[in-house]
Short mmCIF file of C-alpha atoms in Angstrom, two decimals:
data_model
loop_
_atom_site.label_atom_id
_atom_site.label_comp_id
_atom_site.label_asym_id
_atom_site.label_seq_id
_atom_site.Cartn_x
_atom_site.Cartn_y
_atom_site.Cartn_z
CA UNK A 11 -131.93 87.00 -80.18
CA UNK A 12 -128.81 88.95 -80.51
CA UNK A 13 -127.46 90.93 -77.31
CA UNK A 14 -126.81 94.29 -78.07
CA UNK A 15 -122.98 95.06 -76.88
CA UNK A 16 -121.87 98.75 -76.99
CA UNK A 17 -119.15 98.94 -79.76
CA UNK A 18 -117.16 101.38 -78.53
CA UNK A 19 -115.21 100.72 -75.14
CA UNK A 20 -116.26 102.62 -72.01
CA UNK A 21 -113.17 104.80 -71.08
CA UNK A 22 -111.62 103.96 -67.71
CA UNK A 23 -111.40 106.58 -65.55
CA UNK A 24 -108.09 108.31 -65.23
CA UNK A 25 -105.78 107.72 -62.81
CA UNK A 26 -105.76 110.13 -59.85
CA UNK A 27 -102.76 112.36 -60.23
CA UNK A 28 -100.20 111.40 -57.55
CA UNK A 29 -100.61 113.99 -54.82
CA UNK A 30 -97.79 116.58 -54.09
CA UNK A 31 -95.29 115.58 -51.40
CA UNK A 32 -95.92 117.20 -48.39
CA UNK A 33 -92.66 118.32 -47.92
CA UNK A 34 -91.61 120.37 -51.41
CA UNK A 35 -87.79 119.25 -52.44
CA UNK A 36 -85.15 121.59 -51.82
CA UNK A 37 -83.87 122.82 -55.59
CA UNK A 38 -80.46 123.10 -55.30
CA UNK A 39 -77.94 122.53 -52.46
CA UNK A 40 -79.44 120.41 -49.53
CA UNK A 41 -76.63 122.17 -47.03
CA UNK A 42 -79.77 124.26 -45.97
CA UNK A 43 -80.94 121.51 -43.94
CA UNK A 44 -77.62 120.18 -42.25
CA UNK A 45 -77.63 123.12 -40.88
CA UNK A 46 -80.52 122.07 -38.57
CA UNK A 47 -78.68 119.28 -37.18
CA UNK A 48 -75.54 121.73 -35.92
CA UNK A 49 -77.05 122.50 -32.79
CA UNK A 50 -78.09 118.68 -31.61
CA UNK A 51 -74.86 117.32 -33.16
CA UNK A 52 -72.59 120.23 -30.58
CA UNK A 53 -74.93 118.95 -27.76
CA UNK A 54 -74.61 115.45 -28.31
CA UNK A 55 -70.53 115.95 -28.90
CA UNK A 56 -70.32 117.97 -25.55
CA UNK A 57 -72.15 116.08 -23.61
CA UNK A 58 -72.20 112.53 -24.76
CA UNK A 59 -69.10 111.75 -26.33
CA UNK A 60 -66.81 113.88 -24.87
CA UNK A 61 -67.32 112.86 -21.52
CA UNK A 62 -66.74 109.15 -22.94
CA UNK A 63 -63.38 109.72 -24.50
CA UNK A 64 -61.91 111.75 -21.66
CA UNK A 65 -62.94 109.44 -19.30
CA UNK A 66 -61.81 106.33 -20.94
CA UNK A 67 -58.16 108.61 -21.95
CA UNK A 68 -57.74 109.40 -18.14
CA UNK A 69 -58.09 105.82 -17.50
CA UNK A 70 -54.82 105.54 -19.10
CA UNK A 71 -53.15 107.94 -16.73
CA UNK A 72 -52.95 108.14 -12.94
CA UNK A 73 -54.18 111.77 -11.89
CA UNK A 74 -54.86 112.94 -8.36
CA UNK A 75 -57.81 115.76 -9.17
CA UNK A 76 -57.68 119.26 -9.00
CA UNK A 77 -54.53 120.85 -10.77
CA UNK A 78 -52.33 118.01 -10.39
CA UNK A 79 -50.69 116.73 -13.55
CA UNK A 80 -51.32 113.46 -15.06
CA UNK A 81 -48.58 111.02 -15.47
CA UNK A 82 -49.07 108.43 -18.08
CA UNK A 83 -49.44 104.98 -16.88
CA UNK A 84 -50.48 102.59 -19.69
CA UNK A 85 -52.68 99.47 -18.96
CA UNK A 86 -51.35 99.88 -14.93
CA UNK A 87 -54.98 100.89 -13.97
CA UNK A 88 -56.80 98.18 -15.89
CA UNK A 89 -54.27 95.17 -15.24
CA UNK A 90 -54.75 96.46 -11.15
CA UNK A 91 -58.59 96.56 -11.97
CA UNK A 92 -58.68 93.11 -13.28
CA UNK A 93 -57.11 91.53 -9.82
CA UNK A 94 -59.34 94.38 -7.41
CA UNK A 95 -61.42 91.80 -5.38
CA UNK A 96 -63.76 94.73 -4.00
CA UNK A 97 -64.38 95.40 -8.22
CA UNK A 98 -64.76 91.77 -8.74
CA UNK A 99 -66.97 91.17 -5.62
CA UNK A 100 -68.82 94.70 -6.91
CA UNK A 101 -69.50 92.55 -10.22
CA UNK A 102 -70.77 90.03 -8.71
CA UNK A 103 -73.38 91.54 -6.84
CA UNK A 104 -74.21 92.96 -10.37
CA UNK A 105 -75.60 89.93 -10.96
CA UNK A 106 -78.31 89.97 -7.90
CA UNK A 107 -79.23 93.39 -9.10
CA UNK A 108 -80.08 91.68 -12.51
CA UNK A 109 -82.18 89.36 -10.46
CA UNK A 110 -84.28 92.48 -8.92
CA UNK A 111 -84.57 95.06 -11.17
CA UNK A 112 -84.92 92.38 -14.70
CA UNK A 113 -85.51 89.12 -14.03
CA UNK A 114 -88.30 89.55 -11.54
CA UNK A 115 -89.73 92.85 -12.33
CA UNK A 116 -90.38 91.23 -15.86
CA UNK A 117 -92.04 88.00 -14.57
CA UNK A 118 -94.42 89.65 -12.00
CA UNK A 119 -95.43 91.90 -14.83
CA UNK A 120 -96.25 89.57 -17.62
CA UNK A 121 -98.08 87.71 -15.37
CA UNK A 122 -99.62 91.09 -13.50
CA UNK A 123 -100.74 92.72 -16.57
CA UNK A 124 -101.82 89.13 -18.22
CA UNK A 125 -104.22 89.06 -14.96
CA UNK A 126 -105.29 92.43 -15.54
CA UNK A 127 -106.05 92.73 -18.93
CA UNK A 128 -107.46 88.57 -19.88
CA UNK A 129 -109.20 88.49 -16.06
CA UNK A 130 -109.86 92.22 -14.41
CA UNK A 131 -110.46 94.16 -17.64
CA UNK A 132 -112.75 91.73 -19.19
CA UNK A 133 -114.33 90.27 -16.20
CA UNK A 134 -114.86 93.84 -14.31
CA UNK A 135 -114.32 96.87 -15.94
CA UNK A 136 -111.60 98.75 -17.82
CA UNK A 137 -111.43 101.09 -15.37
CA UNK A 138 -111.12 98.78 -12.61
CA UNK A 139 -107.73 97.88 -14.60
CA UNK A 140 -106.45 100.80 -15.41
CA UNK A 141 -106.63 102.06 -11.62
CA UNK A 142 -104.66 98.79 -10.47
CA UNK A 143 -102.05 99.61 -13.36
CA UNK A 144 -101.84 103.26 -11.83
CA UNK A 145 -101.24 101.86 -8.38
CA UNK A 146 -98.44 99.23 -9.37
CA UNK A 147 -96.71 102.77 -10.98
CA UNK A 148 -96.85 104.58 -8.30
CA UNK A 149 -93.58 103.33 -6.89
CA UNK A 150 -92.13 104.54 -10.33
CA UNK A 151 -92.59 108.37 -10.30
CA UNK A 152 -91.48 108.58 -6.21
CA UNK A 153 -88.09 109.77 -6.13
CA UNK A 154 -85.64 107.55 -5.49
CA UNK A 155 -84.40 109.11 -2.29
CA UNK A 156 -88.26 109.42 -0.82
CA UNK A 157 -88.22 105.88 -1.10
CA UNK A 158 -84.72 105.13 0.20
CA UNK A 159 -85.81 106.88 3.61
CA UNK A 160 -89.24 105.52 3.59
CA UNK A 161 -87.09 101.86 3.17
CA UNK A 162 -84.37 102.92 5.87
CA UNK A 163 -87.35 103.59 8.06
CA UNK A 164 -89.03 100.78 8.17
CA UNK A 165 -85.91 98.56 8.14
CA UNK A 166 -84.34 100.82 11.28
CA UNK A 167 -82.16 98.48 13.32
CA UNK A 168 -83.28 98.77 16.56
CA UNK A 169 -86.67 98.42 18.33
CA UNK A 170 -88.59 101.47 16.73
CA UNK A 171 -88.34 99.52 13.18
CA UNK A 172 -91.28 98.90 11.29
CA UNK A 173 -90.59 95.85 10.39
CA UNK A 174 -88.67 94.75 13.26
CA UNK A 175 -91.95 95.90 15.10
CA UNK A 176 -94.27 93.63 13.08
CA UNK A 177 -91.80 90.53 13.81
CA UNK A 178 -91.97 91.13 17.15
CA UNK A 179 -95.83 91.79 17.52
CA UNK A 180 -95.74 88.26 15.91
CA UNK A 181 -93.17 86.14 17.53
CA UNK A 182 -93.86 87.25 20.83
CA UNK A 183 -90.55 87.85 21.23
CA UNK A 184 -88.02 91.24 20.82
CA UNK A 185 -86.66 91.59 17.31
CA UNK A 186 -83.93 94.18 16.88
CA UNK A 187 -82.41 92.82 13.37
CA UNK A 188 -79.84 95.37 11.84
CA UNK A 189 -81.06 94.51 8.16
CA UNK A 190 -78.97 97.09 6.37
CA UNK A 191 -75.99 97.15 8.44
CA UNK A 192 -75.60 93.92 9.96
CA UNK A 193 -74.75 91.33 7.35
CA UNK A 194 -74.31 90.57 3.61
CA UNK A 195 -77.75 88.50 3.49
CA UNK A 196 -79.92 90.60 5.06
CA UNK A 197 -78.30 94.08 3.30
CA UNK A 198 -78.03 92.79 0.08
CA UNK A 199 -81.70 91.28 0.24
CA UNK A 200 -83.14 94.87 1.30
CA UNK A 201 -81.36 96.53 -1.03
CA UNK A 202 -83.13 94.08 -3.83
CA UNK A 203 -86.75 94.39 -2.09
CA UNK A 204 -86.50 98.13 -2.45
CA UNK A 205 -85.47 97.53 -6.30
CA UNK A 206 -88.31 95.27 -7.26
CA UNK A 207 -90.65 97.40 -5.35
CA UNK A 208 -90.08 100.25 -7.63
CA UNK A 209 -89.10 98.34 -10.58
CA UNK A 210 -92.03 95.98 -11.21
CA UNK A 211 -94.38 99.10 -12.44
CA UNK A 212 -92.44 99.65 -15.79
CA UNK A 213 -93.17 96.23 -16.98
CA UNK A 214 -96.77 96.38 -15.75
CA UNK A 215 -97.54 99.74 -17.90
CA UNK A 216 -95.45 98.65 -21.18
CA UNK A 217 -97.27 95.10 -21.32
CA UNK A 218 -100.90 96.78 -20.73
CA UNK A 219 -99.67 99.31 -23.71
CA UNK A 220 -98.94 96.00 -25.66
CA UNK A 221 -102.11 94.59 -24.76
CA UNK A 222 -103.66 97.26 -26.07
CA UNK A 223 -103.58 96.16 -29.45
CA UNK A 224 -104.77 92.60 -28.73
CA UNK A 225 -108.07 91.84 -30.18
CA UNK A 226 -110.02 90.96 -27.25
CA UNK A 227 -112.32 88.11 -29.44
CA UNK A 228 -108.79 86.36 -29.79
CA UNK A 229 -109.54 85.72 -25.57
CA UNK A 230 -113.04 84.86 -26.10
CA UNK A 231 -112.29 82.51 -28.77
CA UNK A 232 -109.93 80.31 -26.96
CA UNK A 233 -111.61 80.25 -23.90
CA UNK A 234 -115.13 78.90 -25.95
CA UNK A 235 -112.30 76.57 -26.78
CA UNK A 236 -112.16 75.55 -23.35
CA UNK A 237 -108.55 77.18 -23.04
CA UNK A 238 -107.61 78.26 -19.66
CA UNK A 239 -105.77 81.50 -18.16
CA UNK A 240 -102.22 79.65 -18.39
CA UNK A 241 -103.05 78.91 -21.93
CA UNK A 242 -104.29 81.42 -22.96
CA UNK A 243 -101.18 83.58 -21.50
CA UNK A 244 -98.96 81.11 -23.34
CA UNK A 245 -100.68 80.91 -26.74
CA UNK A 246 -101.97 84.62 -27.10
CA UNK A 247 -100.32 87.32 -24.58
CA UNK A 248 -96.79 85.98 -25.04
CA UNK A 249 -96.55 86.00 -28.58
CA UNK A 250 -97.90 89.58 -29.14
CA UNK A 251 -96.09 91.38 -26.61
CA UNK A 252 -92.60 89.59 -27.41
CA UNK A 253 -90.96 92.99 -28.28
CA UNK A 254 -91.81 94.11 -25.37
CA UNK A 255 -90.32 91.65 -23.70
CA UNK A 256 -86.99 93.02 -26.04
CA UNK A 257 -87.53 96.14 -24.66
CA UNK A 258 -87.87 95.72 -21.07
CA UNK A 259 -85.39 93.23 -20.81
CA UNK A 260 -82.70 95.47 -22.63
CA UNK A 261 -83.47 98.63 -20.79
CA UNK A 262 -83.75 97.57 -17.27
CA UNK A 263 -80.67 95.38 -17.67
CA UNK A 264 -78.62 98.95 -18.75
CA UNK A 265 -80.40 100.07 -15.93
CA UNK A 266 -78.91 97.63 -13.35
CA UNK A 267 -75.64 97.73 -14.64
CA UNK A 268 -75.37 101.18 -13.62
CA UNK A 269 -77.45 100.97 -10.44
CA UNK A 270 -76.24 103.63 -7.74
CA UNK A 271 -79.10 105.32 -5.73
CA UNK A 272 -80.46 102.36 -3.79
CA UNK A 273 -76.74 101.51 -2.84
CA UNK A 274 -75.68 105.05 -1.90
CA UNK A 275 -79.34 105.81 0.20
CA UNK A 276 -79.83 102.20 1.78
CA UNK A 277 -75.92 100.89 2.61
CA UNK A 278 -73.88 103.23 1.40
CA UNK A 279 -71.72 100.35 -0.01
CA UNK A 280 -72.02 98.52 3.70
CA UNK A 281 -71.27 96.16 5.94
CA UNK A 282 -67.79 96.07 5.09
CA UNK A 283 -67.66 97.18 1.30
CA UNK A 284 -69.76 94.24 0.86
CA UNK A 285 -72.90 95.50 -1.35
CA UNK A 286 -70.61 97.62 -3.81
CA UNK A 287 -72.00 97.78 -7.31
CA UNK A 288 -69.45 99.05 -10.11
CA UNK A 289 -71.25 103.09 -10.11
CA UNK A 290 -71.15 103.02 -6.38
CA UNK A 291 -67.21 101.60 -6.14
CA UNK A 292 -66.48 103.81 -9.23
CA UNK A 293 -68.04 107.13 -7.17
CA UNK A 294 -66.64 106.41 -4.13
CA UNK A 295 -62.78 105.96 -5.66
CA UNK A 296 -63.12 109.42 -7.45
CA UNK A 297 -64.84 110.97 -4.03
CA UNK A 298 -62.22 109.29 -1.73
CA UNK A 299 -59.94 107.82 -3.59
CA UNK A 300 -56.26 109.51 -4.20
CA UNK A 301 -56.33 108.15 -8.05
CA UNK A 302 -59.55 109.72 -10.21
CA UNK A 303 -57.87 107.65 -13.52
CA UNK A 304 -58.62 104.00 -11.51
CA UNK A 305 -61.95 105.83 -10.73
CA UNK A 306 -62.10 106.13 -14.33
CA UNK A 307 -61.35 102.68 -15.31
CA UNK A 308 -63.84 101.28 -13.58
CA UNK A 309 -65.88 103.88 -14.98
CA UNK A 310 -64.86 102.89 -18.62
CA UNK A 311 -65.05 98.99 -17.62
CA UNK A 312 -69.16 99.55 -17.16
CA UNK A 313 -69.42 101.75 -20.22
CA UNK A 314 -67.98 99.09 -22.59
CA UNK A 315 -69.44 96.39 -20.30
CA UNK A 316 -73.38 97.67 -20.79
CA UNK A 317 -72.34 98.72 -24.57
CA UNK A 318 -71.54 94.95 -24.92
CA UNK A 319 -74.81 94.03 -23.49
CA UNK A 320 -76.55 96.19 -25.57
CA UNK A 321 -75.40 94.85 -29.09
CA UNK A 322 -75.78 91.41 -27.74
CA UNK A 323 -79.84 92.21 -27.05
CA UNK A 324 -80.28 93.74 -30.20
CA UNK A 325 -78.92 91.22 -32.10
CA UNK A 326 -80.92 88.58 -30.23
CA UNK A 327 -83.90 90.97 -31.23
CA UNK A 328 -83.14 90.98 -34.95
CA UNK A 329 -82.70 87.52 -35.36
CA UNK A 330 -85.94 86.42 -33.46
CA UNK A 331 -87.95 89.01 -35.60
CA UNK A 332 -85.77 87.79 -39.27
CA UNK A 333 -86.99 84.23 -38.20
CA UNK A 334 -90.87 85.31 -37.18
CA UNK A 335 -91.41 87.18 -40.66
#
């Protein structure tokens, strides 16, 4: 028995017609909308870039402030820079402000908001998480001078500190340790307590936001698996929250490169000059100094020095996501 096909072919349905763009093309000359970029491009200029290039032009003169005239003085300022051992020693400290505002701000919170997002969000509730996220925050929207007095209070030198108070009621014994005024160590160390205290929110919100988009059967899976927290953390939360990483890493480095508040509040640059970072030595030689274009060099040094640091990160970024995809 013969099937009976249709002989004629069943029209496809047309294409849909391509809908309009949403934003209708200028006919003509486009100079209509340059025009809308005027107004940013004059802000930007005046209060960006020129800044920039007459600070790093003064750096090439010495100048005394005020109406005095500027006499040219070549690379004077930055070969005097380059032998300054309270800019060198300034530099170096840079690097233990690294240490408190990056490098351990960013471990606490992968490992905080791992805990609180694989263990108190799944185990609890979501709200019980996103209270303890709040709370790790909080340090984050305080000014920064509340906190330096609330820190200068507690770490008072004499017998009516805080802390020195709590070491006492435990040792039994008198404790009237100058921490911010009495040596290197202990000034240095406060100084970095106070940074990680209100540094080690940022990380804690950005890798919860990260989190966010973590399918949560990816946890359930691998711990049917028999997986644990550390591998879990290792195999799952690291991987999908490696830009991130990027991200954090590359803005709160900027961020400690420039460091000035907790300096200026907590030491004020002391004991002895000792816990100068560049900001703090570049503020305090165009305050005090008697040449604002050395001010300026060291000013110029951290601009091209956190520049540097900032093509260097995003270069590491591009290549680690050209070699993912």
């Amino acid at each position: 028995m013969s099937s009976s096909l249709p002989l004629v072919r069943e029209k496809r349905p047309k294409k849909r017609p391509a809908e309009p763009a949403r934003i209708p093309e200028r006919q003509g000359s486009k100079l209509g909308y340059w025009l809308y970029f005027i107004p940013g491009a004059i802000a930007v200029g005046v209060v960006i870039f020129y800044p920039l290039v007459r600070n790093l032009r003064l750096s090439f003169f010495h100048w005394r402030g005020g109406r005095a005239e500027e006499s040219f003085a070549g690379l004077e300022n930055w070969i005097a820079l380059f032998g300054d051992e309270e800019f060198l020693q300034s530099f170096q400290n840079i690097f233990l402000v690294i240490i408190a505002m990056v490098i351990v701000p960013t471990l606490l919170g992968l490992v905080i908001s791992a805990l609180l997002f694989d263990v108190v969000g799944r185990r609890f509730s979501g709200k019980l998480s996103s209270f303890l996220r709040a709370t790790y925050y909080l340090p984050q929207i305080l000014p920064i001078a509340v906190a330096g007095v609330m820190f200068s209070w507690i770490l008072k030198p004499n017998e009516t500190g805080v802390l020195n108070q709590f070491l006492s009621a435990i040792t039994g014994n008198e404790v009237t340790i100058n921490w911010l005024g009495g040596s290197y160590g202990t000034a240095m160390g406060s100084v970095m307590v106070l940074m990680i205290w209100i540094q080690i929110g940022y990380p804690v919100v950005i890798f919860m936001a990260a989190l966010g988009r973590v399918e949560p059967q990816l946890y359930e899976a691998a711990e049917l698996d028999g997986a644990n927290w550390f591998q879990r953390f290792r195999a799952i939360t690291l991987p999908m929250i490696r830009p991130e990483v990027f991200v954090v890493s590359l803005t709160t480095t900027i961020a400690a490169l420039k460091v000035f508040a907790p300096v200026f509040i907590l030491t004020a640059g002391g004991p002895n000059k000792s816990t100068y970072v560049p900001s703090f030595y570049a503020y305090n030689e165009f305050i005090n100094g008697t040449d604002k274009g050395y001010a300026a060099t060291i000013a110029s040094a951290i601009t091209i020095v956190v520049f540097v640091v900032a093509v260097i990160f995003i270069r590491v970024q591009n290549a680690a996501e050209k070699k993912e995809a």
